[in-house]
PDB file of C-alpha atoms in Angstrom:
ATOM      1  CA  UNK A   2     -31.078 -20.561  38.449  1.00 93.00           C
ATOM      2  CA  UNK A   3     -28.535 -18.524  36.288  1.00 97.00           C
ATOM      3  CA  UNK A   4     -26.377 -19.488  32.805  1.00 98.00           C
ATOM      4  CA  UNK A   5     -22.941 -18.940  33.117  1.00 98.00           C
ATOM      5  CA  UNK A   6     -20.421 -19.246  30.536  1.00 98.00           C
ATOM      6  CA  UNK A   7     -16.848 -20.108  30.631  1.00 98.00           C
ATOM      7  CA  UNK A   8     -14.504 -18.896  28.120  1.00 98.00           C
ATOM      8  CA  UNK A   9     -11.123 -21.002  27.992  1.00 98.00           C
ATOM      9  CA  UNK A  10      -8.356 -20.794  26.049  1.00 98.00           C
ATOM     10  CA  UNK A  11      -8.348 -23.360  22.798  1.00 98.00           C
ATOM     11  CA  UNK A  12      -4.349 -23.872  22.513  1.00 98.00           C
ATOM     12  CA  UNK A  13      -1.986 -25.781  24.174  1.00 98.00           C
ATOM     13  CA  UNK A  14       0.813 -24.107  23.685  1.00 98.00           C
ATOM     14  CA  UNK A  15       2.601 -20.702  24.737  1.00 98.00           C
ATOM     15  CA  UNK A  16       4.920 -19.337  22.452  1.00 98.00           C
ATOM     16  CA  UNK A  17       7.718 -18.191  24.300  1.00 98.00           C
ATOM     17  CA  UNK A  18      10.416 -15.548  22.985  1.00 98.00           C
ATOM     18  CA  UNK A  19      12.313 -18.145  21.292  1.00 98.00           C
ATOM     19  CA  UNK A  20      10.117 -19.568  19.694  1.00 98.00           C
ATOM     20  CA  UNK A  21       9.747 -22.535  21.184  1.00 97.00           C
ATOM     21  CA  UNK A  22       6.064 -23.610  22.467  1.00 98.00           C
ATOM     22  CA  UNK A  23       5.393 -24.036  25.986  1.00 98.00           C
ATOM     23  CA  UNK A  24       2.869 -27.049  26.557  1.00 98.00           C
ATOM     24  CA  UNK A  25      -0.227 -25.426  28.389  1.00 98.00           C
ATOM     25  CA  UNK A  26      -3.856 -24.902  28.278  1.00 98.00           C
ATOM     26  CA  UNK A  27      -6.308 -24.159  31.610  1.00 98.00           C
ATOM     27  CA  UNK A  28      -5.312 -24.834  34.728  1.00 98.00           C
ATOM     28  CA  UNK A  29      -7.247 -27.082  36.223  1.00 98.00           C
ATOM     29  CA  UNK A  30      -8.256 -25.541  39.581  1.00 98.00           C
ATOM     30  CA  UNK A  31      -9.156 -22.344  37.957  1.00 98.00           C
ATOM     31  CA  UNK A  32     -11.798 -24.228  35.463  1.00 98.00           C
ATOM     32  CA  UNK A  33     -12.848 -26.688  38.111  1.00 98.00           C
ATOM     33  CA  UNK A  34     -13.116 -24.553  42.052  1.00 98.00           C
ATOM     34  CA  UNK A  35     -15.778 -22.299  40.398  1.00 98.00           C
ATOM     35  CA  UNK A  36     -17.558 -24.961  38.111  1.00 98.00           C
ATOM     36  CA  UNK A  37     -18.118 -27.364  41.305  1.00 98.00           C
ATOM     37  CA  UNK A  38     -19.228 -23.546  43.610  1.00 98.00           C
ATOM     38  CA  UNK A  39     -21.575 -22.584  40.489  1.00 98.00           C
ATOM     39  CA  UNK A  40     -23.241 -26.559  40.057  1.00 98.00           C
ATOM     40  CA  UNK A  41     -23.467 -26.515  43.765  1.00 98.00           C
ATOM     41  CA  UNK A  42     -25.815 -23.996  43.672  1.00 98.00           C
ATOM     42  CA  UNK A  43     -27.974 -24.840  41.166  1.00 98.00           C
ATOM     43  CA  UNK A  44     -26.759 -22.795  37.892  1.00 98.00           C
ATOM     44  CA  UNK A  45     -26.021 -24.013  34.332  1.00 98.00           C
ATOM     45  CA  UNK A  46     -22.444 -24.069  32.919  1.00 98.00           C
ATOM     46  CA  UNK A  47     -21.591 -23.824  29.021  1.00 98.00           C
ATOM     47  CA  UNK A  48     -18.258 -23.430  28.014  1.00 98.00           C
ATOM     48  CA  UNK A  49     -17.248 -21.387  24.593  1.00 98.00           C
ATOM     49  CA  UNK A  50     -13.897 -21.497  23.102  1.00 98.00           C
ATOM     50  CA  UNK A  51     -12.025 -19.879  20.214  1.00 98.00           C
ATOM     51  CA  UNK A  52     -13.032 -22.744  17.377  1.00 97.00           C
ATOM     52  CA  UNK A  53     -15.231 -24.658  19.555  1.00 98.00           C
ATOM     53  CA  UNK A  54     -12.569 -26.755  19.530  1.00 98.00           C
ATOM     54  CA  UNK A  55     -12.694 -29.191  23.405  1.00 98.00           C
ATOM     55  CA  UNK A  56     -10.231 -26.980  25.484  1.00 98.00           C
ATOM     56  CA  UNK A  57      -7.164 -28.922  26.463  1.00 98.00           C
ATOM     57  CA  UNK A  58      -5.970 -29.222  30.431  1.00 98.00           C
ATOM     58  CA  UNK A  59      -2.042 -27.870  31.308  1.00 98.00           C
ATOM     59  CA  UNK A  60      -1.148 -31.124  32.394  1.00 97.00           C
ATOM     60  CA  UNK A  61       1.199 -29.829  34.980  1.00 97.00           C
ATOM     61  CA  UNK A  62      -1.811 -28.365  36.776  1.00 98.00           C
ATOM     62  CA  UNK A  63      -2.997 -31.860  37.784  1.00 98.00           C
ATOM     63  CA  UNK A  64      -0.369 -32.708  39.223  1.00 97.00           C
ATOM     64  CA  UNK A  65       0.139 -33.490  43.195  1.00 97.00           C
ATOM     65  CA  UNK A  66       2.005 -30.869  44.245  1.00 96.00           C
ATOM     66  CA  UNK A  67      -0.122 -28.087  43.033  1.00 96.00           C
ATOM     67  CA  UNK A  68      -3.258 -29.534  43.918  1.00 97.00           C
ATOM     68  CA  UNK A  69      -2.264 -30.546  47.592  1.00 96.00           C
ATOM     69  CA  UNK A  70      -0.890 -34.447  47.440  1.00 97.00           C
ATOM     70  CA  UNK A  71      -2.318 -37.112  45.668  1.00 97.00           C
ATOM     71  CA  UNK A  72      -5.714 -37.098  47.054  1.00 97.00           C
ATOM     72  CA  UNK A  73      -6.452 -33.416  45.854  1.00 97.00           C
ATOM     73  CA  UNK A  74      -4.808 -34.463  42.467  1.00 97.00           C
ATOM     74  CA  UNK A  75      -7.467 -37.382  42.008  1.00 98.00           C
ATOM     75  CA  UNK A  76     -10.609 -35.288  43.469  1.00 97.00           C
ATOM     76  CA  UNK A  77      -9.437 -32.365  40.226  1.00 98.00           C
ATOM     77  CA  UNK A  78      -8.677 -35.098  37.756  1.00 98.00           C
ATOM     78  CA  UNK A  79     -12.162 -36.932  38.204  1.00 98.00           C
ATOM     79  CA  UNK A  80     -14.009 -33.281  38.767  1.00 98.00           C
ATOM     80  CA  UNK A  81     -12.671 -32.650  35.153  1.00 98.00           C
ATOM     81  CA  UNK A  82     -13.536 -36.176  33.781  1.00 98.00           C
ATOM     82  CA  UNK A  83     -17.254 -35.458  34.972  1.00 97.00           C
ATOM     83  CA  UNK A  84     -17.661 -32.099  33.442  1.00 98.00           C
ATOM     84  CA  UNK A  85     -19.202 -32.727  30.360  1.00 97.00           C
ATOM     85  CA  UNK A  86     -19.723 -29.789  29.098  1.00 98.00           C
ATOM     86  CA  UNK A  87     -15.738 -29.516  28.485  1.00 98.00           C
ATOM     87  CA  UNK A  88     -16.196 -31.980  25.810  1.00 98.00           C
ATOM     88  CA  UNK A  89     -19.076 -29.796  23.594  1.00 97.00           C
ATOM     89  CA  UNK A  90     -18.205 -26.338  23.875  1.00 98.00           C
ATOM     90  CA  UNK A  91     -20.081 -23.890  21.429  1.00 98.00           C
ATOM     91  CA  UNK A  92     -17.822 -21.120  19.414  1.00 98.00           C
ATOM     92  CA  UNK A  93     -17.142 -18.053  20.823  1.00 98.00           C
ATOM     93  CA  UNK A  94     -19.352 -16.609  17.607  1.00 97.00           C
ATOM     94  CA  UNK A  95     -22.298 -18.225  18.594  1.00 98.00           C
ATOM     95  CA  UNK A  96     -21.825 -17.487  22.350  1.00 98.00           C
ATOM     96  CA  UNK A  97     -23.936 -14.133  23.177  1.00 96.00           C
ATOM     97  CA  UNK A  98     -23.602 -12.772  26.686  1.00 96.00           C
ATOM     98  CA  UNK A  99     -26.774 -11.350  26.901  1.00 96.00           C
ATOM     99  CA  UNK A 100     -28.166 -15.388  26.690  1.00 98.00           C
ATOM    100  CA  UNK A 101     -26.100 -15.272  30.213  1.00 98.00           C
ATOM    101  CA  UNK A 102     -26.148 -14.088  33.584  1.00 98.00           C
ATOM    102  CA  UNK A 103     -22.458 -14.185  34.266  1.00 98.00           C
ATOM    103  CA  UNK A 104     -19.456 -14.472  32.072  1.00 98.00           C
ATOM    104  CA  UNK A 105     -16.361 -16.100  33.776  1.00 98.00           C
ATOM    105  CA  UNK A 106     -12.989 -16.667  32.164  1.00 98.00           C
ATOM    106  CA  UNK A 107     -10.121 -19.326  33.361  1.00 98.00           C
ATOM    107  CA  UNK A 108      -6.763 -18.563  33.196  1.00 98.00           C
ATOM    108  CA  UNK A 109      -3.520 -21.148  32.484  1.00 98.00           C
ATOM    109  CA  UNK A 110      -1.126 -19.824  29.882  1.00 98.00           C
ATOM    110  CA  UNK A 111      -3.235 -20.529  26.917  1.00 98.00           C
ATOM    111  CA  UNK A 112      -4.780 -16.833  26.936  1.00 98.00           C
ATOM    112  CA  UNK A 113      -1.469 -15.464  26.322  1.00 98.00           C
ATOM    113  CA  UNK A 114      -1.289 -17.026  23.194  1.00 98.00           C
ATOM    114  CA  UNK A 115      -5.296 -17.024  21.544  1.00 98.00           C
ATOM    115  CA  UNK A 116      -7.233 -14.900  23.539  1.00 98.00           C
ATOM    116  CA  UNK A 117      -4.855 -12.132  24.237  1.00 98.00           C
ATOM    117  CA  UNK A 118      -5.287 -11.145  20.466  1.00 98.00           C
ATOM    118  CA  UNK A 119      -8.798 -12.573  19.912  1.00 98.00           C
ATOM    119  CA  UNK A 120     -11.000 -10.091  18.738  1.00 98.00           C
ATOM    120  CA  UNK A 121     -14.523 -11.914  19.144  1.00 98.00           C
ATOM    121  CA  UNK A 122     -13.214 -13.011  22.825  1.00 98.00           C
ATOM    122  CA  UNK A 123     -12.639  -9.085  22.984  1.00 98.00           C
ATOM    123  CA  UNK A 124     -15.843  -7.991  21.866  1.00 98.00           C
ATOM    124  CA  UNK A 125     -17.842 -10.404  24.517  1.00 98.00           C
ATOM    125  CA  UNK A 126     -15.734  -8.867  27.575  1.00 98.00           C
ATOM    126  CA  UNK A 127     -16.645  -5.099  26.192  1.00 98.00           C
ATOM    127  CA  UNK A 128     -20.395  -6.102  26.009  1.00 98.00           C
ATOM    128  CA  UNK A 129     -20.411  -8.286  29.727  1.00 98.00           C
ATOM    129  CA  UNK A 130     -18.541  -5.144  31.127  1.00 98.00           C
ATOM    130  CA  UNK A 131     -21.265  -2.406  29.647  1.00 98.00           C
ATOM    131  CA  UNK A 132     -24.490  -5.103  30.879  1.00 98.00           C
ATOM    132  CA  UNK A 133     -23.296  -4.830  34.418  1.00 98.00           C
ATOM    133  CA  UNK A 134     -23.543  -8.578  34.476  1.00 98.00           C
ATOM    134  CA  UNK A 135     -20.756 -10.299  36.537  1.00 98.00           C
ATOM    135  CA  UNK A 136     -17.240 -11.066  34.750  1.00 98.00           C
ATOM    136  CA  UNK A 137     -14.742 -12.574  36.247  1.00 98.00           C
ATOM    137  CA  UNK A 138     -11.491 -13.504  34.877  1.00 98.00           C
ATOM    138  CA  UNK A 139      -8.770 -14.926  37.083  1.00 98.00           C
ATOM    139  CA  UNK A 140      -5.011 -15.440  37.045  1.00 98.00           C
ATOM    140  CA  UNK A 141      -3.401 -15.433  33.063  1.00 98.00           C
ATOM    141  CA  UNK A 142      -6.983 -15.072  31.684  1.00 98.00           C
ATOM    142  CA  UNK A 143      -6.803 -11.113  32.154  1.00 98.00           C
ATOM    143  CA  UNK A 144      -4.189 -11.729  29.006  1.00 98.00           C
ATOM    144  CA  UNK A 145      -7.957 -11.541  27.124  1.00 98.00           C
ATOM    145  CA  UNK A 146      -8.568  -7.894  28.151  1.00 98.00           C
ATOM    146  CA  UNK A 147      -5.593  -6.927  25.867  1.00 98.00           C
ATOM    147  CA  UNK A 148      -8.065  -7.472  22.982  1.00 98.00           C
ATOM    148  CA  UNK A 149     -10.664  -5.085  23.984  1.00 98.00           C
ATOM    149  CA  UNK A 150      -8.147  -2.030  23.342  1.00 98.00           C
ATOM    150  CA  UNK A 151      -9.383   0.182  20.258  1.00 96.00           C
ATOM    151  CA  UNK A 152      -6.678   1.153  16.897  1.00 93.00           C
ATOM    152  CA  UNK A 153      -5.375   4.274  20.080  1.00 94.00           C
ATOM    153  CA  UNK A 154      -4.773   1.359  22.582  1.00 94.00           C
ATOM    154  CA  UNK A 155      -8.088   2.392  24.784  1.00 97.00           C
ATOM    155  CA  UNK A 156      -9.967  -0.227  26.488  1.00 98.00           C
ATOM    156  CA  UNK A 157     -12.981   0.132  28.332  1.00 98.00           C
ATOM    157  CA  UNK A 158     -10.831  -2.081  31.319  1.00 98.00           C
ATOM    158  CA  UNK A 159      -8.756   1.092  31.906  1.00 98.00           C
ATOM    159  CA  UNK A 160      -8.814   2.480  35.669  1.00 98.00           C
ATOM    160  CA  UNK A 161     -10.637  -0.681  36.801  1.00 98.00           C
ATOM    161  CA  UNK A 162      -8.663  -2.614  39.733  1.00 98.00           C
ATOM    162  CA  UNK A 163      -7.603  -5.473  38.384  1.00 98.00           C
ATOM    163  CA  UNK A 164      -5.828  -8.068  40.385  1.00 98.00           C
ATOM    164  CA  UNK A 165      -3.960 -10.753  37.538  1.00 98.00           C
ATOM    165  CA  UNK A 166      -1.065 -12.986  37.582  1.00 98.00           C
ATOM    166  CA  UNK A 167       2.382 -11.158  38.715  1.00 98.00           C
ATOM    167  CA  UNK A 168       5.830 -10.646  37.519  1.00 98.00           C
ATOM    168  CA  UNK A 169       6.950 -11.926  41.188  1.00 98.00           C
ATOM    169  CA  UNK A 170       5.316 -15.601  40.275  1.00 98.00           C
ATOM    170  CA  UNK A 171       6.079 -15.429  36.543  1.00 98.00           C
ATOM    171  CA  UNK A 172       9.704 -15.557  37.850  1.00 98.00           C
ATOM    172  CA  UNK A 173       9.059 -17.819  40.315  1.00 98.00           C
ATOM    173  CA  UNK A 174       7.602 -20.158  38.117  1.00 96.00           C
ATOM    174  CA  UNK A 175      10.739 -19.981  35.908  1.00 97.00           C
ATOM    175  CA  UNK A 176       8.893 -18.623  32.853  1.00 97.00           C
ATOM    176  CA  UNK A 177       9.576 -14.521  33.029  1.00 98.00           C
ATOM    177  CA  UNK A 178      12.875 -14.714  31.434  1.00 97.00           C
ATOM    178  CA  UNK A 179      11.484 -16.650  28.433  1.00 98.00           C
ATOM    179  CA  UNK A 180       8.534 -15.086  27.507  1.00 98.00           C
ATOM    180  CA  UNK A 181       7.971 -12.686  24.698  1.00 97.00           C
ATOM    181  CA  UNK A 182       5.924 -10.423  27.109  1.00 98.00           C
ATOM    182  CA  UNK A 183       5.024 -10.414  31.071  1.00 98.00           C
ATOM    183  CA  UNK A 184       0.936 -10.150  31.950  1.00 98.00           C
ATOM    184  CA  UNK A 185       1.381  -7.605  34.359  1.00 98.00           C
ATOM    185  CA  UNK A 186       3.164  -5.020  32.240  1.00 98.00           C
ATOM    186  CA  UNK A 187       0.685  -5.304  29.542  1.00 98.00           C
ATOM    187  CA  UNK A 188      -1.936  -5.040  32.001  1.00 98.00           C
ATOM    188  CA  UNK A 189      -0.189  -1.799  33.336  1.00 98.00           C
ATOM    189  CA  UNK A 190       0.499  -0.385  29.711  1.00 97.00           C
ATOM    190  CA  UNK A 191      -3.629  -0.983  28.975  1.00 98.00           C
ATOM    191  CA  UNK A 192      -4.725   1.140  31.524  1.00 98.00           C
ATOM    192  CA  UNK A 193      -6.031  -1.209  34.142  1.00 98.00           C
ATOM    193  CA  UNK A 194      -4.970  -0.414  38.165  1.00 98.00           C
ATOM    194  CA  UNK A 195      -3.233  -3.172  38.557  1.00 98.00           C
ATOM    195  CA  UNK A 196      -3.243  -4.635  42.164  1.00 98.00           C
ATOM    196  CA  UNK A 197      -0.770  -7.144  43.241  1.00 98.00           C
ATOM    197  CA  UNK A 198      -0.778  -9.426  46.160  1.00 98.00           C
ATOM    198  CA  UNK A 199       1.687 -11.949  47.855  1.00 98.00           C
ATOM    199  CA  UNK A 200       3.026 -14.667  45.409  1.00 98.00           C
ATOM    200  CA  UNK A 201       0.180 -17.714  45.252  1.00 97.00           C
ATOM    201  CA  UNK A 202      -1.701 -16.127  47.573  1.00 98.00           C
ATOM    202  CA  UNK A 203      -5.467 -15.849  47.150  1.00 98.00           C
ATOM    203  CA  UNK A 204      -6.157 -12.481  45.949  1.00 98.00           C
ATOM    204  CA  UNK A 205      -9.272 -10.969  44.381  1.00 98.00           C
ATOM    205  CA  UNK A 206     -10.354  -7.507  43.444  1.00 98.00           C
ATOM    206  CA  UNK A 207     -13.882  -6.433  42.978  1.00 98.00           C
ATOM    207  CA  UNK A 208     -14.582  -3.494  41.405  1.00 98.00           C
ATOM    208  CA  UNK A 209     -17.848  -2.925  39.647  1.00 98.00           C
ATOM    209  CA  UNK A 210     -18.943  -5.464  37.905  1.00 98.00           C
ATOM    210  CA  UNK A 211     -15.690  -7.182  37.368  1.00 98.00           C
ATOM    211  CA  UNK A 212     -14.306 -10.038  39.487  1.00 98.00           C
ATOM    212  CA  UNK A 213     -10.553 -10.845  39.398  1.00 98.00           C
ATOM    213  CA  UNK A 214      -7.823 -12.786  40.726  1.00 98.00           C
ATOM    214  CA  UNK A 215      -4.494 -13.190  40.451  1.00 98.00           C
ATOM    215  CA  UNK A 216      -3.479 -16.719  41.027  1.00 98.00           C
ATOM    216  CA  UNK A 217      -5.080 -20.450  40.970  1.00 98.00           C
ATOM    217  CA  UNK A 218      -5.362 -20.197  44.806  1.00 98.00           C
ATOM    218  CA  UNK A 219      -7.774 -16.967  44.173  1.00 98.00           C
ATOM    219  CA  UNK A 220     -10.552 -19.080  41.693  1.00 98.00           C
ATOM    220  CA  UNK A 221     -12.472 -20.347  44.441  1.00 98.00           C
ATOM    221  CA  UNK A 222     -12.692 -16.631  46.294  1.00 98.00           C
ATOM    222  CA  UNK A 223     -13.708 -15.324  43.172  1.00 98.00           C
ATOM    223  CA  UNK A 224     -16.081 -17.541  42.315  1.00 98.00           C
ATOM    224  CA  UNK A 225     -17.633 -17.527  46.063  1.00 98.00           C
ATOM    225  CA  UNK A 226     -17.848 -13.135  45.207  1.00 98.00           C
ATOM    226  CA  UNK A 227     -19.418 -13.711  41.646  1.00 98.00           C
ATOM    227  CA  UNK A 228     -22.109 -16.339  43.927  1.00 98.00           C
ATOM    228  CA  UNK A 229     -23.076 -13.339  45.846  1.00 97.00           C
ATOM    229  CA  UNK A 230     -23.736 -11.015  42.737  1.00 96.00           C
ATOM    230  CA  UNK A 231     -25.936 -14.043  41.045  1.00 95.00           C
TER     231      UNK A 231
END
């Protein structure tokens, strides 16, 4: 059976271009679609974040509306309540991919504020990229590959397809107008080819050894692709 380790963000907040700070964290589906495919088929889950410090839940991703009505809001609640290994994560220092057989990072806001400039979080993609072990990073979480760009701006992400949260929802959620900087254009200044699909719907690219997606809605396709790889 393989290790897999989540990385998640270890804020919640978003600074937005005011300076105001947008409560977040993970969303929930995005940490808890894959962690229920990858403990249904046998493998291991340890979760790293920046600090160790226990990652903290955007609490408007459990609520009934994303998450299907009231029933699907209670099924993702109690799926995080039961996943103990939220509650003792190890540092991202003392997590080395090569102890692991498939890195996966969830998205939420949070990565726009830590990871996107976190240079450890950085280094880990760079080395699960060059092992040819499976990555996959879905929805804001892509904000981390920002941190794998050298002093010139190269990263070795550039010219991979990369499918990550859009503009289009962005807006849609209300939030492009306030934030200090949109995932997609980053994403598009870093090198990547960025792919986008329709607005919240699932939508993963594979290319290589990295798996991405751009939404919530795409965590459980990626995570059924990264299945096939392990």
């Amino acid at each position: 059976m393989a290790k897999v380790l989540f990385v998640m963000t270890g804020v919640d907040y978003w600074t937005l271009a005011d300076g105001t700070k947008h409560p977040t964290g993970y969303w929930a589906e995005e940490f808890a679609a894959p962690y229920e495919a990858f403990k249904a088929a046998g493998h291991t889950i340890t979760v790293a974040t920046p600090g160790g410090v226990v990652p903290s839940v955007d609490r408007g991703s459990l609520a009934a509306e994303v998450n299907g009505g009231p029933e699907g809001a209670e099924k993702i609640t109690e799926t995080l309540r039961a996943a103990t290994e939220l509650t003792q994560p190890i540092t991202l220092e003392d997590a080395d991919p090569a102890d692991y057989d498939a890195v996966y990072y969830p998205g939420g806001h949070g990565p726009m504020e830590d990871l996107a400039v976190d240079a450890v979080s950085g280094k880990l993609l760079t080395d699960t990229l060059a092992s040819g072990k499976p990555l996959g990073v879905v929805c804001h979480a892509p904000a981390a590959l920002l941190a794998t760009a050298d002093a010139d701006g190269k990263s070795p992400f550039a010219g991979y397809r990369v499918a990550a949260f859009s503009n289009a929802e962005e807006t849609q959620a209300g939030l492009a107008d306030k934030a200090k900087w949109l995932l997609q254009d980053r994403l598009v200044t870093l090198g990547v080819d960025y792919r986008e699909g329709e607005p919240w719907a699932p939508k993963v690219e594979v290319d290589r050894n990295l798996y991405t997606g751009q939404n919530p809605a795409s965590s459980a396709p990626l995570a059924a692709e990264m299945l096939k790889a392990l």
